[in-house]
């Protein structure tokens, strides 16, 4: 459990809150490229960390992420005209560029320099493989954009979906760090994919290791004469990296599930996936069918996730279709901001506890003036190949630490290039 104070500390992310300040120090997903597909096209509303923003793609294709409400008298710039390298307010025609400069105030007298005294809220963006990332922190603290593998592989080897989760971001994020729910929440009674592995051992053995990027999470299940080992990762500040499901070749690629606070009671779930050596197949992105064009989910709390009680008896554990909705049902039904002083944590919550502890330590250190971890400051430090996730069948007498020693923190510290060298040799 958490004290009420620590629960508040971790769950509140508006500007000026400690956790809000921490998350603002990192690049985070702000919207999808498809929301602003063409230059001079319609802008998109973006709710992020309690802030009301609009994104637009200007005439030159550059992306602006600026305050939604016009600096003049507050009209929403969502309704604005996106024209000639700027977004023009529909009320009195003030025009803003992607950096927040007020470039025209046509209702002011000719020669007025009023506009030069103003600066509108604007945040830097970086577009990579269908996602527009943003940095909402202090300008002088801006880190390099982290060149994660999923931002570097060819576009056709990636996929991304976005949907609204109607609860605090931490509830979603904690679900990614909790391997034991796979044995229940996502269980199918039909004999598909790797379901037997989850059923065979419902109480995985957990190991966690603090790293430079966050926490590495290892869950081991007994499966006949083998071990089914899942390597996951919590990556600062809101990324949960998980294997794509069934036991895989460790070089295949993985999924990144990101929970970006929209405000304290809503978050955006981005599911990014990538394959290292092949294009993604359409059927691998089944969750797209679950999401409305406005990024809400078809199955949601108001329709009880369209739960089918007969299906629950015969088809799967929840009677609800698709794991996206399973997760939403489990995490949204806790309430908008769960009070963790009321919970009862068991051994199966070891990974959740480790991630909370990492976040609590980091946010308290930032409050006392220490710089947060995992901020890329030099060009040779913005690539993180040791953030790797996969699921693997190992003989019982073969400990994962021997087979995958490069994933241990001690090995990484001794030889940080070991993973990249190994990966290149294998490709
Ligand atoms: S409110 Fe936007 S120009 Fe007046
Ligand atoms: Fe899940």
Coordinates of C-alpha atoms and ligand atoms in Angstrom, one line a residue:
X1 CA 0.0 0.0 0.0
X2 CA 0.9 3.6 -0.3
X3 CA 0.3 6.4 2.2
X4 CA -2.3 8.9 1.1
X5 CA 0.5 11.4 0.7
X6 CA 2.6 9.3 -1.5
X7 CA -0.5 8.3 -3.5
X8 CA -1.2 12.0 -4.1
X9 CA 2.5 12.6 -4.9
X10 CA 2.5 9.9 -7.7
X11 CA -0.9 10.5 -9.2
X12 CA -1.1 14.3 -9.6
X13 CA 0.6 15.6 -12.8
X14 CA -0.7 19.1 -13.5
X15 CA 1.8 21.9 -13.9
X16 CA 3.5 22.7 -10.6
X17 CA 3.0 19.3 -9.0
X18 CA 6.2 17.3 -8.3
X19 CA 5.2 14.4 -10.5
X20 CA 4.0 16.8 -13.2
X21 CA 7.4 18.4 -13.1
X22 CA 9.1 15.0 -13.3
X23 CA 7.2 13.8 -16.4
X24 CA 7.7 17.2 -18.1
X25 CA 11.5 16.5 -18.1
X26 CA 11.0 13.7 -20.7
X27 CA 9.8 13.4 -24.3
X28 CA 6.4 11.9 -24.2
X29 CA 3.8 10.9 -26.9
X30 CA 1.5 13.9 -27.5
X31 CA -0.6 12.7 -30.5
X32 CA -0.5 10.5 -33.6
X33 CA 0.8 11.8 -36.9
X34 CA -2.5 10.8 -38.5
X35 CA -4.3 13.4 -36.4
X36 CA -2.6 16.2 -38.4
X37 CA -1.8 14.3 -41.6
X38 CA -1.3 17.2 -44.0
X39 CA 0.3 20.7 -44.1
X40 CA -2.3 23.5 -43.5
X41 CA -4.8 20.8 -42.6
X42 CA -7.2 21.0 -39.6
X43 CA -5.5 21.3 -36.2
X44 CA -6.1 18.7 -33.4
X45 CA -7.0 19.2 -29.8
X46 CA -4.4 17.8 -27.4
X47 CA -5.0 17.3 -23.7
X48 CA -1.7 16.6 -21.9
X49 CA -0.8 16.8 -18.3
X50 CA -3.8 18.9 -17.5
X51 CA -3.0 21.4 -20.3
X52 CA -5.3 22.3 -23.1
X53 CA -3.2 22.5 -26.3
X54 CA -3.7 22.3 -30.1
X55 CA -1.4 20.7 -32.6
X56 CA -1.1 21.8 -36.2
X57 CA 1.1 21.0 -39.2
X58 CA 2.2 24.2 -40.9
X59 CA 2.7 24.9 -44.6
X60 CA 6.2 23.6 -44.4
X61 CA 5.1 20.4 -42.6
X62 CA 6.6 21.5 -39.3
X63 CA 4.5 20.7 -36.2
X64 CA 3.3 23.2 -33.7
X65 CA 2.0 22.3 -30.3
X66 CA 0.7 25.5 -28.7
X67 CA -1.8 26.6 -26.0
X68 CA -5.4 26.1 -27.2
X69 CA -6.7 29.4 -26.0
X70 CA -5.7 32.5 -28.0
X71 CA -3.4 34.9 -26.2
X72 CA -5.8 37.7 -27.1
X73 CA -9.0 36.8 -25.4
X74 CA -9.0 33.1 -25.2
X75 CA -10.9 31.8 -28.2
X76 CA -10.0 28.2 -29.0
X77 CA -7.4 27.9 -31.7
X78 CA -8.8 24.5 -32.6
X79 CA -11.3 26.4 -34.8
X80 CA -8.4 28.5 -36.3
X81 CA -7.3 28.8 -39.9
X82 CA -4.1 26.9 -40.6
X83 CA -2.6 29.0 -43.3
X84 CA 0.8 30.3 -44.5
X85 CA 3.0 29.0 -41.7
X86 CA 0.7 29.8 -38.8
X87 CA -2.5 29.2 -37.0
X88 CA -4.9 32.2 -37.2
X89 CA -7.6 32.7 -34.5
X90 CA -11.1 33.0 -35.9
X91 CA -12.1 35.8 -33.5
X92 CA -9.8 38.7 -34.5
X93 CA -7.3 37.1 -36.7
X94 CA -4.2 36.9 -34.5
X95 CA -1.8 34.5 -36.0
X96 CA 0.7 32.2 -34.2
X97 CA 3.6 30.3 -35.5
X98 CA 4.8 26.9 -34.3
X99 CA 7.1 28.5 -31.8
X100 CA 4.4 30.5 -30.1
X101 CA 5.4 33.8 -31.7
X102 CA 2.4 36.1 -32.4
X103 CA 3.2 37.0 -36.0
X104 CA 0.2 39.1 -36.9
X105 CA -2.4 41.1 -34.9
X106 CA -4.5 42.5 -37.8
X107 CA -7.0 44.3 -35.5
X108 CA -4.3 46.5 -34.1
X109 CA -3.3 49.8 -35.7
X110 CA -0.7 49.6 -38.5
X111 CA 2.8 49.7 -37.1
X112 CA 1.8 48.4 -33.6
X113 CA 4.6 46.4 -32.0
X114 CA 2.2 44.9 -29.4
X115 CA 2.7 41.4 -30.8
X116 CA 6.5 41.5 -30.2
X117 CA 5.9 41.8 -26.5
X118 CA 3.9 38.5 -26.4
X119 CA 4.9 34.9 -26.3
X120 CA 2.3 32.2 -26.5
X121 CA 2.7 28.7 -24.9
X122 CA 4.5 26.4 -27.4
X123 CA 6.3 23.1 -26.9
X124 CA 9.0 21.4 -29.0
X125 CA 7.9 18.3 -30.9
X126 CA 9.6 15.4 -32.5
X127 CA 7.9 13.1 -35.0
X128 CA 8.9 9.5 -35.3
X129 CA 7.2 6.5 -36.9
X130 CA 3.6 7.8 -36.6
X131 CA 3.9 9.4 -33.2
X132 CA 4.4 13.1 -32.4
X133 CA 6.4 13.3 -29.1
X134 CA 6.5 16.5 -27.1
X135 CA 8.7 18.0 -24.4
X136 CA 6.8 20.2 -21.9
X137 CA 9.6 20.9 -19.5
X138 CA 11.9 23.9 -19.0
X139 CA 13.6 24.9 -22.2
X140 CA 17.1 24.9 -20.8
X141 CA 16.7 21.3 -19.5
X142 CA 15.5 19.8 -22.7
X143 CA 17.2 16.4 -23.3
X144 CA 18.0 14.9 -26.7
X145 CA 15.2 12.9 -28.2
X146 CA 15.9 9.3 -27.2
X147 CA 16.5 7.2 -30.2
X148 CA 14.7 4.1 -29.0
X149 CA 14.7 1.2 -31.4
X150 CA 11.0 1.6 -32.1
X151 CA 11.6 5.1 -33.4
X152 CA 14.5 4.0 -35.7
X153 CA 13.2 1.0 -37.6
X154 CA 11.5 1.5 -40.9
X155 CA 7.9 2.7 -40.6
X156 CA 6.4 -0.5 -42.1
X157 CA 8.0 -2.5 -39.3
X158 CA 6.0 -0.6 -36.7
X159 CA 2.4 0.0 -35.6
X160 CA 0.8 2.3 -33.1
X161 CA -2.7 2.7 -31.7
X162 CA -4.0 5.3 -29.3
X163 CA -7.0 5.2 -27.0
X164 CA -8.4 7.1 -24.0
X165 CA -8.3 5.3 -20.6
X166 CA -10.7 6.9 -18.2
X167 CA -8.6 6.7 -15.0
X168 CA -5.3 8.0 -13.6
X169 CA -2.2 7.1 -15.7
X170 CA -0.6 5.2 -12.8
X171 CA -3.3 2.5 -12.8
X172 CA -2.6 1.8 -16.4
X173 CA 1.1 1.8 -16.0
X174 CA 1.0 -0.5 -13.0
X175 CA -0.9 -3.0 -15.1
X176 CA 2.0 -3.3 -17.5
X177 CA 4.4 -4.2 -14.6
X178 CA 2.1 -6.9 -13.3
X179 CA 2.7 -10.2 -15.2
X180 CA 0.5 -12.3 -13.0
X181 CA -2.7 -10.8 -14.4
X182 CA -1.9 -12.5 -17.7
X183 CA -2.9 -15.8 -16.1
X184 CA -6.4 -14.5 -15.3
X185 CA -7.5 -11.3 -16.9
X186 CA -6.4 -12.2 -20.4
X187 CA -7.0 -15.9 -20.2
X188 CA -8.8 -17.6 -23.0
X189 CA -10.4 -21.0 -22.5
X190 CA -9.7 -22.0 -26.1
X191 CA -6.4 -23.5 -26.9
X192 CA -4.9 -20.5 -28.7
X193 CA -1.5 -18.9 -28.7
X194 CA 0.5 -19.4 -25.5
X195 CA -2.5 -19.6 -23.1
X196 CA -1.4 -22.9 -21.7
X197 CA 1.8 -21.3 -20.4
X198 CA -0.1 -18.8 -18.4
X199 CA -2.4 -21.5 -17.0
X200 CA 0.4 -23.9 -16.1
X201 CA 1.8 -21.6 -13.4
X202 CA -0.4 -18.8 -12.2
X203 CA 2.1 -17.5 -9.5
X204 CA 5.2 -16.4 -11.5
X205 CA 8.5 -15.9 -9.7
X206 CA 9.4 -12.2 -10.0
X207 CA 12.8 -10.5 -10.1
X208 CA 13.3 -6.8 -10.5
X209 CA 16.4 -4.8 -11.2
X210 CA 16.8 -1.0 -11.1
X211 CA 18.6 0.2 -14.2
X212 CA 19.6 3.5 -15.7
X213 CA 16.3 3.6 -17.6
X214 CA 13.9 2.5 -14.9
X215 CA 13.3 -1.1 -13.7
X216 CA 13.8 -4.4 -15.5
X217 CA 11.1 -6.9 -14.6
X218 CA 11.5 -10.7 -15.0
X219 CA 8.7 -13.1 -14.4
X220 CA 9.4 -16.9 -14.5
X221 CA 6.8 -19.6 -14.8
X222 CA 7.2 -23.3 -14.6
X223 CA 6.1 -25.0 -17.8
X224 CA 6.7 -28.8 -18.0
X225 CA 10.4 -29.3 -18.0
X226 CA 11.1 -25.8 -19.0
X227 CA 10.8 -22.2 -17.7
X228 CA 8.7 -19.6 -19.4
X229 CA 10.6 -16.4 -18.8
X230 CA 9.1 -12.9 -19.6
X231 CA 11.4 -9.9 -19.7
X232 CA 9.6 -6.6 -19.4
X233 CA 10.7 -3.1 -18.6
X234 CA 9.5 0.1 -17.0
X235 CA 11.1 3.0 -18.8
X236 CA 11.0 6.5 -17.3
X237 CA 8.6 8.2 -17.1
X238 CA 5.5 6.4 -18.3
X239 CA 6.5 3.5 -20.6
X240 CA 5.8 -0.1 -20.0
X241 CA 7.7 -2.4 -22.4
X242 CA 6.4 -5.9 -22.8
X243 CA 7.0 -9.0 -24.9
X244 CA 4.6 -9.2 -27.8
X245 CA 2.9 -12.3 -26.3
X246 CA 3.9 -15.8 -27.2
X247 CA 7.5 -17.1 -26.7
X248 CA 9.6 -15.4 -29.3
X249 CA 12.9 -15.2 -30.8
X250 CA 14.6 -12.6 -28.6
X251 CA 15.4 -10.6 -31.7
X252 CA 11.9 -10.2 -32.9
X253 CA 10.8 -7.0 -31.3
X254 CA 8.3 -6.0 -28.6
X255 CA 5.5 -3.6 -27.6
X256 CA 5.7 -0.4 -25.7
X257 CA 2.5 0.6 -23.8
X258 CA 2.6 4.2 -22.8
X259 CA 0.2 5.9 -20.3
X260 CA 0.4 9.6 -20.8
X261 CA -1.7 11.7 -18.4
X262 CA -4.3 13.7 -20.2
X263 CA -5.3 15.0 -16.7
X264 CA -5.5 13.4 -13.3
X265 CA -8.5 11.2 -14.2
X266 CA -7.7 10.3 -17.8
X267 CA -4.7 9.1 -19.7
X268 CA -3.8 8.3 -23.3
X269 CA -2.7 4.7 -23.9
X270 CA -0.3 4.4 -26.8
X271 CA 0.5 0.9 -27.9
X272 CA 3.6 1.0 -30.1
X273 CA 5.0 -2.2 -31.5
X274 CA 7.9 -3.0 -33.8
X275 CA 9.4 -6.0 -35.6
X276 CA 13.2 -6.0 -36.0
X277 CA 13.3 -8.0 -39.3
X278 CA 10.0 -7.8 -41.1
X279 CA 7.0 -5.7 -41.9
X280 CA 4.0 -5.8 -39.5
X281 CA 1.0 -7.8 -40.6
X282 CA -2.4 -6.1 -40.4
X283 CA -3.8 -8.9 -38.2
X284 CA -1.2 -8.1 -35.6
X285 CA -3.0 -4.8 -34.8
X286 CA -6.4 -6.3 -33.9
X287 CA -7.0 -3.7 -31.2
X288 CA -7.6 -1.1 -33.9
X289 CA -11.1 -2.5 -34.2
X290 CA -11.8 -1.6 -30.6
X291 CA -11.2 2.1 -31.0
X292 CA -13.5 4.8 -32.2
X293 CA -12.3 7.5 -34.6
X294 CA -12.1 10.0 -31.6
X295 CA -9.8 7.5 -29.7
X296 CA -12.4 6.5 -27.2
X297 CA -13.1 2.8 -26.9
X298 CA -16.2 1.1 -28.3
X299 CA -16.3 -1.0 -25.1
X300 CA -16.2 1.3 -22.1
X301 CA -17.4 1.8 -18.5
X302 CA -20.8 3.2 -19.7
X303 CA -21.7 0.0 -21.5
X304 CA -19.9 -2.3 -19.0
X305 CA -17.4 -3.1 -21.7
X306 CA -20.2 -5.1 -23.5
X307 CA -19.5 -7.9 -21.2
X308 CA -21.1 -11.2 -22.2
X309 CA -21.8 -13.5 -19.3
X310 CA -22.2 -16.5 -21.5
X311 CA -18.9 -15.8 -23.1
X312 CA -17.4 -15.5 -19.6
X313 CA -18.4 -19.1 -18.9
X314 CA -17.1 -20.7 -22.1
X315 CA -14.8 -18.5 -24.1
X316 CA -12.6 -16.4 -21.8
X317 CA -12.1 -15.3 -18.2
X318 CA -13.8 -11.9 -18.5
X319 CA -16.5 -12.3 -21.1
X320 CA -15.0 -9.2 -22.7
X321 CA -13.4 -9.0 -26.1
X322 CA -9.8 -8.0 -26.7
X323 CA -7.0 -7.5 -24.1
X324 CA -7.2 -3.7 -24.5
X325 CA -10.7 -3.8 -23.0
X326 CA -9.7 -6.3 -20.3
X327 CA -7.0 -3.9 -19.1
X328 CA -9.4 -1.0 -19.3
X329 CA -12.1 -2.9 -17.3
X330 CA -9.6 -3.8 -14.6
X331 CA -8.0 -0.4 -14.2
X332 CA -10.9 2.0 -14.8
X333 CA -13.2 0.1 -12.5
X334 CA -10.8 0.9 -9.6
X335 CA -12.1 4.5 -9.8
X336 CA -10.7 7.6 -11.4
X337 CA -7.8 7.9 -8.9
X338 CA -7.4 4.8 -6.9
X339 CA -6.6 5.2 -3.2
X340 CA -3.7 2.9 -2.7
X341 CA -3.9 3.2 1.1
X342 CA -6.8 0.7 0.8
X343 CA -5.0 -2.1 -1.1
X344 CA -3.4 -5.3 0.1
X345 CA -0.3 -6.1 -1.8
X346 CA 1.0 -9.7 -2.1
X347 CA 4.1 -11.4 -3.4
X348 CA 2.7 -11.2 -6.9
X349 CA 2.9 -7.4 -6.6
X350 CA 6.7 -7.3 -6.3
X351 CA 7.2 -5.6 -9.7
X352 CA 4.5 -3.0 -9.1
X353 CA 6.2 -2.2 -5.8
X354 CA 9.6 -1.9 -7.4
X355 CA 8.2 0.5 -10.0
X356 CA 6.4 2.7 -7.5
X357 CA 9.6 2.8 -5.4
X358 CA 11.6 3.9 -8.4
X359 CA 9.1 6.6 -9.2
X360 CA 8.8 7.8 -5.6
X361 CA 12.6 8.0 -5.1
X362 CA 13.0 9.8 -8.4
X363 CA 10.3 12.4 -7.8
X364 CA 11.5 13.1 -4.2
X365 CA 15.1 13.5 -5.5
X366 CA 13.9 15.9 -8.1
X367 CA 12.1 17.9 -5.4
X368 CA 15.4 18.1 -3.6
X369 CA 17.3 19.3 -6.7
X370 CA 18.8 16.1 -8.1
X371 CA 18.5 15.6 -11.9
X372 CA 16.3 12.6 -12.9
X373 CA 17.7 9.5 -14.6
X374 CA 17.5 8.5 -18.2
X375 CA 17.8 11.9 -19.8
X376 CA 19.9 11.8 -23.0
X377 CA 22.5 14.6 -22.9
X378 CA 25.0 13.7 -25.5
X379 CA 24.6 12.2 -28.9
X380 CA 26.3 8.9 -27.9
X381 CA 23.8 8.5 -25.0
X382 CA 20.5 8.7 -26.8
X383 CA 20.4 5.1 -27.9
X384 CA 19.3 2.5 -25.4
X385 CA 19.7 -1.0 -26.9
X386 CA 19.5 -2.7 -23.5
X387 CA 15.8 -1.8 -23.2
X388 CA 14.8 -5.2 -24.6
X389 CA 11.8 -7.3 -23.9
X390 CA 10.9 -10.9 -25.0
X391 CA 9.4 -14.1 -23.7
X392 CA 11.5 -17.2 -23.9
X393 CA 11.3 -20.9 -23.1
X394 CA 14.4 -22.0 -21.2
X395 CA 15.4 -25.5 -19.9
X396 CA 14.9 -25.5 -16.1
X397 CA 18.6 -26.0 -15.5
X398 CA 19.5 -23.0 -17.6
X399 CA 19.2 -19.8 -15.5
X400 CA 18.3 -16.7 -17.6
X401 CA 21.3 -14.9 -16.1
X402 CA 23.6 -17.2 -17.9
X403 CA 21.7 -17.3 -21.2
X404 CA 21.0 -13.6 -21.3
X405 CA 23.8 -12.2 -19.1
X406 CA 23.8 -8.9 -21.1
X407 CA 20.5 -8.0 -19.6
X408 CA 21.8 -8.0 -16.1
X409 CA 22.7 -4.6 -14.7
X410 CA 26.2 -5.7 -13.6
X411 CA 27.0 -6.9 -17.2
X412 CA 25.6 -3.7 -18.7
X413 CA 27.8 -1.6 -16.5
X414 CA 30.9 -3.7 -17.3
X415 CA 30.2 -3.7 -21.0
X416 CA 27.4 -1.4 -22.2
X417 CA 28.1 -2.3 -25.9
X418 CA 27.5 -6.0 -25.3
X419 CA 23.9 -6.0 -26.4
X420 CA 24.4 -3.9 -29.6
X421 CA 27.4 -6.0 -30.6
X422 CA 25.4 -9.2 -30.1
X423 CA 22.4 -7.9 -32.0
X424 CA 24.5 -6.8 -34.9
X425 CA 26.3 -10.1 -35.0
X426 CA 23.0 -12.0 -35.1
X427 CA 21.4 -9.9 -37.9
Ligands
LIG1 S1 -9.5 36.0 -29.2 FE1 -8.1 35.3 -30.7 S2 -7.8 37.1 -31.9 FE2 -9.1 37.7 -30.4
LIG2 FE1 -3.0 -6.6 -19.5

